[in-house]
Coordinates of C-alpha atoms in Angstrom, one line a residue:
M426 CA 45.3 -9.0 42.4
P427 CA 46.1 -12.0 40.4
P428 CA 49.3 -12.5 38.6
R429 CA 49.6 -10.8 35.2
R430 CA 50.9 -13.1 32.3
D431 CA 53.4 -11.6 29.9
D432 CA 55.3 -13.8 27.4
D433 CA 54.3 -16.9 29.0
K434 CA 55.8 -15.7 32.2
F435 CA 53.7 -14.8 35.4
I436 CA 54.7 -11.5 36.9
A437 CA 53.4 -11.0 40.6
V438 CA 51.7 -7.8 41.1
D439 CA 51.3 -6.6 44.6
D440 CA 47.8 -5.0 45.5
S441 CA 49.5 -2.0 47.1
D442 CA 51.2 -0.9 43.8
S443 CA 47.8 -0.3 42.3
D444 CA 46.7 2.1 45.1
I445 CA 48.5 5.5 45.4
S446 CA 48.0 7.5 48.5
V447 CA 49.3 11.0 48.8
D448 CA 50.1 12.3 52.3
D449 CA 49.4 15.9 53.3
D450 CA 53.3 16.2 54.0
A451 CA 54.3 15.1 50.5
D452 CA 55.6 17.3 47.9
P453 CA 52.9 19.6 46.6
G454 CA 54.3 19.2 43.1
L455 CA 53.5 15.5 43.3
S456 CA 50.1 15.9 44.6
K457 CA 49.0 18.4 41.9
N458 CA 48.6 16.0 39.1
P459 CA 46.5 13.5 40.8
K460 CA 44.3 16.3 42.1
S461 CA 43.9 17.7 38.7
K462 CA 43.2 14.4 37.1
G463 CA 40.5 13.9 39.7
K464 CA 38.9 17.2 38.9
A465 CA 39.1 16.5 35.2
S466 CA 37.6 13.2 35.5
D467 CA 34.8 14.5 37.8
S468 CA 34.0 17.3 35.1
R469 CA 34.1 14.7 32.4
R470 CA 31.8 12.5 34.5
K471 CA 29.4 15.4 34.8
R472 CA 29.5 16.2 31.2
D473 CA 28.8 12.5 30.2
K474 CA 25.9 12.5 32.8
G475 CA 24.4 15.5 31.1
K476 CA 24.7 13.9 27.8
G477 CA 23.0 10.7 29.0
K478 CA 20.1 12.6 30.4
A479 CA 19.6 14.6 27.1
K480 CA 19.9 11.4 25.1
D481 CA 17.2 9.6 27.4
T482 CA 14.8 12.4 26.8
Q483 CA 14.7 11.8 23.0
A484 CA 11.9 9.5 22.0
Y485 CA 12.4 7.1 19.2
T486 CA 10.3 7.2 16.1
W487 CA 8.7 3.7 16.7
E488 CA 7.6 5.0 20.3
A489 CA 5.7 8.1 18.7
S490 CA 2.5 6.1 18.1
Y491 CA 2.2 5.4 21.8
T492 CA 3.0 8.8 23.2
R493 CA 0.3 9.6 25.9
S494 CA -1.8 6.6 24.6
W495 CA -3.4 6.3 27.9
E496 CA -5.3 9.6 27.4
T497 CA -7.3 7.9 24.5
V498 CA -8.8 5.1 26.6
Q499 CA -11.4 5.2 29.3
E500 CA -12.1 2.8 32.2
D501 CA -15.5 1.1 32.6
E502 CA -17.5 0.8 35.8
A503 CA -15.3 -2.0 37.0
G504 CA -12.0 -0.1 36.3
S505 CA -11.1 -2.4 33.3
L506 CA -9.7 -1.3 30.0
Q507 CA -10.9 -4.1 27.9
A508 CA -13.9 -2.4 26.8
A509 CA -12.0 0.5 25.6
V510 CA -9.6 -1.5 23.7
D511 CA -12.2 -3.6 22.1
D512 CA -14.0 -0.3 21.0
W513 CA -10.7 1.0 19.7
M514 CA -9.9 -2.1 17.6
A515 CA -13.7 -2.3 16.3
R516 CA -13.5 1.3 15.2
G517 CA -10.5 0.6 13.1
R518 CA -12.1 -2.6 11.5
R519 CA -15.3 -0.7 10.8
R520 CA -13.5 2.2 9.1
R521 CA -12.3 -0.4 6.4
L522 CA -16.0 -1.2 5.5
L523 CA -17.1 2.4 4.7
A524 CA -15.9 1.9 1.1
P525 CA -18.6 2.0 -1.5
S526 CA -20.4 -1.4 -2.1
T527 CA -21.9 -0.5 -5.4
A528 CA -20.8 -2.6 -8.5
I529 CA -17.9 -0.9 -10.1
R530 CA -16.1 -2.1 -13.3
R531 CA -12.6 -3.4 -12.3
T532 CA -10.0 -5.3 -14.1
I533 CA -9.6 -8.7 -12.4
I534 CA -6.5 -9.8 -14.5
R535 CA -3.7 -7.6 -13.3
H536 CA -0.1 -7.4 -14.1
V537 CA 2.0 -5.4 -11.5
V538 CA 5.6 -4.5 -11.2
L539 CA 6.8 -3.8 -7.8
L540 CA 9.8 -1.2 -7.6
L541 CA 11.8 -1.4 -4.5
D542 CA 14.2 1.3 -3.4
L543 CA 17.5 -0.3 -2.6
S544 CA 19.5 2.8 -2.2
A545 CA 21.7 3.9 0.7
A546 CA 18.7 6.0 2.1
M547 CA 16.8 2.8 3.1
M548 CA 19.4 2.1 5.7
D549 CA 18.0 5.0 7.9
R550 CA 16.6 3.9 11.2
D551 CA 13.6 6.2 11.5
M552 CA 11.5 3.1 11.0
R553 CA 12.3 0.0 13.1
P554 CA 14.6 -1.6 12.6
T555 CA 15.4 -0.1 9.3
R556 CA 13.5 1.3 6.3
F557 CA 15.0 -1.7 4.2
D558 CA 14.2 -4.5 6.6
L559 CA 10.6 -3.1 7.2
M560 CA 10.1 -2.8 3.3
L561 CA 11.1 -6.4 2.8
Q562 CA 8.8 -7.5 5.5
Y563 CA 5.8 -5.6 4.3
S564 CA 6.6 -6.6 0.7
R565 CA 6.3 -10.2 1.5
E566 CA 3.1 -9.7 3.4
F567 CA 1.8 -7.6 0.5
I568 CA 2.7 -10.2 -2.1
A569 CA 0.9 -13.1 -0.4
E570 CA -2.3 -11.0 0.4
W571 CA -2.3 -9.7 -3.3
F572 CA -2.2 -13.0 -4.7
D573 CA -4.9 -14.1 -2.3
Q574 CA -7.2 -11.5 -3.6
N575 CA -6.1 -11.4 -7.2
P576 CA -5.4 -15.1 -8.1
L577 CA -5.4 -14.3 -11.8
G578 CA -2.7 -11.6 -11.7
Q579 CA 1.0 -11.6 -12.0
I580 CA 3.8 -9.7 -10.1
G581 CA 7.4 -8.8 -11.2
I582 CA 10.0 -7.1 -9.0
V583 CA 12.6 -4.3 -10.0
G584 CA 15.1 -2.8 -7.8
M585 CA 16.7 0.6 -7.7
R586 CA 20.1 1.0 -6.6
A587 CA 23.5 2.4 -7.8
G588 CA 21.8 4.6 -10.4
I589 CA 20.3 1.6 -12.4
G590 CA 17.3 -0.5 -12.5
E591 CA 18.0 -4.1 -11.5
R592 CA 15.5 -6.9 -12.5
I593 CA 15.1 -9.0 -9.3
G594 CA 12.2 -11.3 -10.4
E595 CA 10.4 -11.9 -13.8
M596 CA 6.7 -11.5 -14.0
S597 CA 5.0 -14.6 -12.4
G598 CA 1.7 -15.8 -11.2
N599 CA 3.1 -18.2 -8.7
P600 CA 3.4 -16.4 -5.3
Q601 CA 6.0 -18.8 -4.1
E602 CA 8.4 -17.9 -7.0
V603 CA 7.8 -14.2 -6.4
L604 CA 8.6 -14.6 -2.7
K605 CA 11.6 -16.6 -3.5
H606 CA 13.2 -13.6 -5.2
I607 CA 13.2 -11.3 -2.2
A608 CA 13.8 -14.0 0.4
D609 CA 17.7 -13.5 0.6
R610 CA 18.3 -10.2 2.2
H611 CA 22.0 -10.2 1.4
K612 CA 21.5 -10.1 -2.4
L613 CA 19.4 -6.9 -2.0
E614 CA 21.7 -5.0 0.1
P615 CA 21.1 -1.3 -0.4
T616 CA 23.9 0.7 -2.0
G617 CA 24.2 4.1 -4.0
E618 CA 21.4 6.4 -5.3
P619 CA 18.1 5.3 -6.9
S620 CA 17.0 5.9 -10.4
L621 CA 13.3 6.3 -11.0
Q622 CA 13.6 6.7 -14.8
N623 CA 15.8 3.6 -15.4
A624 CA 13.5 1.4 -13.2
I625 CA 10.2 2.7 -14.8
E626 CA 11.6 2.1 -18.3
M627 CA 12.5 -1.5 -17.3
A628 CA 9.1 -2.1 -15.8
R629 CA 7.3 -0.5 -18.9
S630 CA 9.3 -2.7 -21.3
S631 CA 8.5 -5.7 -19.5
M632 CA 4.7 -5.0 -19.9
S633 CA 4.7 -3.9 -23.5
H634 CA 3.6 -7.3 -24.7
L635 CA 0.6 -7.6 -22.4
P636 CA -2.9 -7.7 -23.9
T637 CA -5.3 -4.9 -23.6
H638 CA -7.9 -6.7 -21.4
S639 CA -5.3 -6.7 -18.5
S640 CA -4.3 -3.9 -16.3
R641 CA -0.6 -2.5 -16.2
E642 CA 0.5 -1.2 -12.9
I643 CA 3.5 0.0 -11.1
I644 CA 3.9 0.1 -7.4
I645 CA 7.0 2.2 -6.2
V646 CA 8.2 2.0 -2.7
F647 CA 10.6 5.0 -2.5
G648 CA 12.6 6.1 0.5
S649 CA 15.1 8.5 -1.1
L650 CA 14.8 12.3 -1.6
T651 CA 16.8 12.2 -4.9
T652 CA 16.8 10.3 -8.1
C653 CA 19.7 9.9 -10.5
D654 CA 18.3 9.7 -14.0
P655 CA 20.1 9.8 -17.3
G656 CA 17.7 11.8 -19.3
N657 CA 14.3 13.6 -19.0
I658 CA 11.8 11.7 -16.6
H659 CA 8.8 13.6 -18.0
D660 CA 9.3 11.8 -21.4
T661 CA 9.0 8.5 -19.4
L662 CA 6.0 9.8 -17.7
D663 CA 4.4 10.6 -21.1
S664 CA 5.3 7.2 -22.5
C665 CA 3.5 5.4 -19.3
V666 CA 0.5 7.7 -20.0
K667 CA 0.3 6.4 -23.6
A668 CA 0.8 2.8 -22.6
K669 CA -2.1 3.2 -20.0
I670 CA 0.2 2.2 -17.1
R671 CA -1.0 3.2 -13.7
I672 CA 1.8 4.3 -11.3
S673 CA 1.4 4.4 -7.6
V674 CA 4.0 5.6 -5.1
V675 CA 4.5 5.0 -1.2
A676 CA 7.1 7.5 0.0
L677 CA 8.9 6.7 3.2
A678 CA 10.8 10.1 3.5
A679 CA 8.8 13.0 2.2
E680 CA 6.7 14.1 -0.9
M681 CA 8.4 14.8 -4.0
K682 CA 6.9 16.6 -6.9
I683 CA 7.9 14.1 -9.6
C684 CA 6.3 11.3 -7.5
R685 CA 3.1 13.1 -7.2
S686 CA 3.1 13.9 -10.9
L687 CA 3.8 10.2 -11.8
C688 CA 0.6 9.2 -9.7
E689 CA -1.7 12.1 -10.8
K690 CA -1.2 11.7 -14.6
T691 CA -1.4 8.1 -14.6
G692 CA -4.4 7.7 -12.2
G693 CA -2.4 6.0 -9.3
Q694 CA -2.3 6.8 -5.6
F695 CA 0.3 8.7 -3.8
G696 CA 1.0 8.6 0.0
V697 CA 3.8 9.6 2.4
A698 CA 4.2 7.0 5.4
L699 CA 4.0 8.7 8.8
N700 CA 5.0 5.5 10.7
E701 CA 5.1 1.8 10.4
G702 CA 1.4 1.3 10.7
H703 CA 0.7 4.0 8.2
F704 CA 3.2 2.5 5.7
H705 CA 1.4 -1.0 6.0
D706 CA -2.0 0.8 5.4
L707 CA -0.8 2.6 2.3
L708 CA 0.7 -0.6 0.9
F709 CA -2.2 -2.6 1.5
E710 CA -4.7 -0.2 -0.1
L711 CA -3.2 -1.0 -3.4
I712 CA -4.3 -4.8 -3.1
P713 CA -8.1 -4.4 -4.5
P714 CA -8.2 -4.0 -8.3
P715 CA -8.6 -0.2 -9.2
A716 CA -11.7 1.1 -10.7
Q717 CA -11.4 1.0 -14.4
Q718 CA -13.7 3.9 -15.1
A719 CA -11.6 6.4 -13.1
S720 CA -8.5 5.3 -14.7
L721 CA -9.8 5.8 -18.2
N722 CA -10.9 9.4 -17.3
R723 CA -7.5 10.4 -16.0
L724 CA -5.5 9.3 -19.0
G725 CA -6.4 12.1 -21.3
S726 CA -3.9 15.0 -21.4
A727 CA -6.6 17.7 -22.1
P728 CA -8.9 18.5 -19.2
N729 CA -12.0 18.3 -21.5
S730 CA -10.9 15.1 -23.5
R731 CA -12.9 12.1 -22.6
A732 CA -11.4 8.5 -23.2
P733 CA -13.3 6.2 -25.5
N734 CA -15.5 3.8 -23.7
S735 CA -13.8 0.3 -24.2
S736 CA -16.2 -2.3 -25.1
A737 CA -16.5 -5.7 -23.2
D738 CA -14.0 -8.1 -25.0
L739 CA -14.2 -11.9 -24.8
M740 CA -11.1 -13.7 -23.4
L741 CA -10.1 -17.3 -24.2
M742 CA -9.4 -19.3 -21.2
G743 CA -8.8 -23.0 -20.5
F744 CA -9.7 -25.0 -17.5
P745 CA -7.0 -27.8 -17.0
T746 CA -7.2 -31.3 -15.9
R747 CA -5.5 -31.8 -12.5
L748 CA -3.1 -34.9 -12.3
P749 CA -2.9 -36.7 -9.0
D750 CA 0.4 -37.9 -7.3
T751 CA -0.3 -41.4 -8.6
A752 CA -0.2 -40.4 -12.2
P753 CA 2.8 -41.5 -14.5
P754 CA 5.6 -39.2 -14.4
G755 CA 5.7 -36.6 -17.2
L756 CA 8.1 -33.8 -18.4
C757 CA 6.4 -30.2 -17.4
V758 CA 6.9 -27.5 -20.0
C759 CA 7.6 -24.7 -17.5
H760 CA 10.6 -26.1 -15.6
S761 CA 11.7 -29.1 -17.8
E762 CA 11.4 -31.4 -14.8
I763 CA 9.8 -34.8 -14.5
K764 CA 6.8 -34.8 -12.1
S765 CA 3.9 -36.9 -11.5
E766 CA 1.5 -34.1 -10.2
G767 CA 0.5 -31.1 -12.4
F768 CA -2.2 -29.8 -14.7
L769 CA -2.8 -30.7 -18.5
C770 CA -3.6 -27.9 -20.9
P771 CA -7.0 -28.6 -22.5
R772 CA -5.7 -27.4 -25.9
C773 CA -2.4 -29.1 -26.4
L774 CA -2.1 -31.5 -23.4
A775 CA 1.0 -30.0 -22.2
K776 CA 1.8 -30.3 -18.5
V777 CA 2.2 -27.4 -16.2
C778 CA 3.1 -27.2 -12.6
D779 CA 0.8 -24.5 -11.3
V780 CA -2.2 -22.4 -12.4
P781 CA -3.0 -19.7 -13.3
T782 CA -0.4 -19.5 -15.9
D783 CA -0.1 -19.1 -19.7
C784 CA 0.8 -22.3 -21.7
D785 CA 4.3 -22.2 -22.9
V786 CA 3.4 -24.3 -26.1
C787 CA 0.1 -22.9 -27.3
G788 CA -0.1 -19.7 -25.3
L789 CA -3.6 -20.4 -23.8
M790 CA -4.3 -18.7 -20.5
I791 CA -4.9 -21.6 -18.0
V792 CA -7.1 -20.9 -14.8
S793 CA -9.2 -22.8 -12.6
S794 CA -12.9 -22.1 -11.6
P795 CA -12.0 -21.3 -8.0
H796 CA -9.7 -18.6 -9.2
L797 CA -12.4 -17.0 -11.1
A798 CA -14.8 -17.3 -8.2
R799 CA -12.3 -15.5 -5.9
S800 CA -11.8 -12.6 -8.4
Y801 CA -15.5 -12.2 -9.0
H802 CA -16.3 -10.7 -5.5
H803 CA -14.3 -7.5 -6.4
L804 CA -16.9 -6.7 -9.2
F805 CA -19.9 -7.3 -6.8
P806 CA -18.9 -6.5 -3.3
V807 CA -21.0 -7.4 -0.3
K808 CA -23.2 -4.6 0.8
A809 CA -22.1 -2.9 4.1
Y810 CA -24.1 -4.0 7.1
D811 CA -26.1 -1.4 9.1
A812 CA -25.3 -0.8 12.6
V813 CA -28.2 -1.2 15.1
L814 CA -28.0 2.2 17.0
T815 CA -31.3 2.3 18.9
E816 CA -33.4 -0.4 21.0
D817 CA -36.3 0.4 18.8
Q818 CA -34.5 -1.3 15.8
I819 CA -34.4 -4.6 17.9
S820 CA -37.9 -6.4 17.8
S821 CA -39.1 -8.4 20.6
N822 CA -38.7 -11.7 18.7
A823 CA -35.2 -10.7 17.3
P824 CA -32.6 -13.6 18.0
K825 CA -30.3 -13.1 20.8
V826 CA -27.4 -14.8 19.0
C827 CA -25.3 -14.0 15.9
H828 CA -26.7 -15.5 12.6
A829 CA -23.5 -16.7 11.5
C830 CA -21.5 -17.9 14.6
S831 CA -24.3 -18.3 17.0
R832 CA -22.5 -16.4 19.6
P833 CA -24.8 -14.5 21.9
F834 CA -24.8 -10.7 21.7
P835 CA -23.7 -8.5 24.6
T836 CA -26.4 -8.0 27.2
Q837 CA -24.8 -4.8 28.6
T838 CA -25.0 -1.7 26.1
A839 CA -21.8 0.1 25.4
T840 CA -21.8 3.6 26.7
H841 CA -19.2 5.1 24.6
T842 CA -19.5 4.4 20.8
S843 CA -18.8 6.3 17.5
E844 CA -17.9 6.1 13.9
G845 CA -20.8 3.9 13.1
L846 CA -20.4 1.3 15.8
S847 CA -23.4 -0.4 17.3
P848 CA -23.8 0.0 21.1
Y849 CA -25.6 -3.5 21.0
G850 CA -23.0 -5.2 19.0
R851 CA -25.6 -5.9 16.2
Y852 CA -24.8 -5.3 12.5
R853 CA -27.7 -6.0 10.1
C854 CA -27.7 -7.1 6.5
P855 CA -29.9 -4.7 4.4
D856 CA -31.3 -7.5 2.2
C857 CA -32.0 -10.6 4.7
Q858 CA -32.2 -8.3 7.8
N859 CA -30.2 -10.8 9.9
D860 CA -28.0 -9.7 12.6
F861 CA -24.3 -10.3 12.9
C862 CA -21.7 -9.6 15.5
S863 CA -18.7 -7.3 14.8
E864 CA -16.2 -10.3 14.3
C865 CA -18.6 -11.9 11.6
D866 CA -19.1 -8.4 9.9
V867 CA -15.5 -8.2 9.2
F868 CA -15.0 -11.7 8.3
V869 CA -17.8 -11.7 5.7
H870 CA -16.5 -8.5 4.0
E871 CA -12.9 -9.3 4.0
V872 CA -12.7 -13.2 3.8
V873 CA -16.0 -14.8 2.8
H874 CA -17.3 -12.0 0.6
C875 CA -20.7 -13.6 0.8
C876 CA -23.5 -13.0 3.1
P877 CA -24.4 -16.2 5.1
G878 CA -28.1 -15.1 5.5
C879 CA -29.2 -14.3 1.8
G880 CA -26.1 -15.7 -0.1
K881 CA -25.4 -12.3 -2.0

């Protein structure tokens, strides 16, 4: 053995000193302790080995979605699983297109307050890596996608921790500013117990000055099973009903009666996340604007009461003039900084950095025409394409390529199809009767929002 160092001095250690051998002729009293120690260590090793086996048999929560997944796929004639995987993915994409495509009255100017649970319960590891980290990740993706589909809306962020409501970010229409508020993880470290009442009251007070033509929504991501409230939370619920605030809750632990009551009485949505994928789906279902007709019918407290039909109001908007980088520098009214590029308010000629926003000088709502066009598709969605299920629906002169991407349709017919999937890979527009592939079908309904064949 190498020499051992002790107080800057080397002490030689012989290898024979570390090995102890006991002869049969030695004193039995001396050999009793090593034997008993060996037996104890062997029994301890067996117990540890048994614990290790029991621990290995326990599956993690994030592995539950892959349990026995090989039973849900089938091989094709060549022994490949690619066709089954493609069919599995296409089925999920087609399921999102089964929503009604009729024109529904919706509110395109939305104001949302995102309530995040920052209590100690969010540090549980039943969702990988923790509930808190997964919530932050999905919240960033949600904010980016929400502003992409609702460019005229604004989002504010409120946290719930230590029994109080903490304002993390003010209401803003700039996605970069909203994402900056939840970028630093250490400032949002979970602690204490949440308080639904304090957080809802803070969100309600921040939306009390909003006009009537815009929607008021509260989205709660709740992972605790308790709430520490200073008063009666049902009084807060009644005040939200009177203020026409819609509350939606995505629970990560279990269903709570108060959470379901908040959603039912205000016309929101409630769901309990089963795993990471389900949590993502529940959160992203809140991105499209809610139907205004349904929300008005649910606000009445009496079952037979009917809410008054709100008439269409005219809104005053301004389309700004964009300044290039070569423009002379000027002071912006939003940040009080000298910048060259920006937008000029058409009423008071004040410079703002980004649109859409409200002018800080005259209060005019400043938007751009592309923002209005992107919000318009929620009011008149693209009709769902019809799946070509039989060969009789394909005429002799039908094109063999997709009308949008010009990619040829598959020559082999799929043997296992379900849930509205076309075995020929063709999806036909009911208006222009053009055939599209599955990828273009999803791309038209989720990104373009306009049929390339008929322009509707």
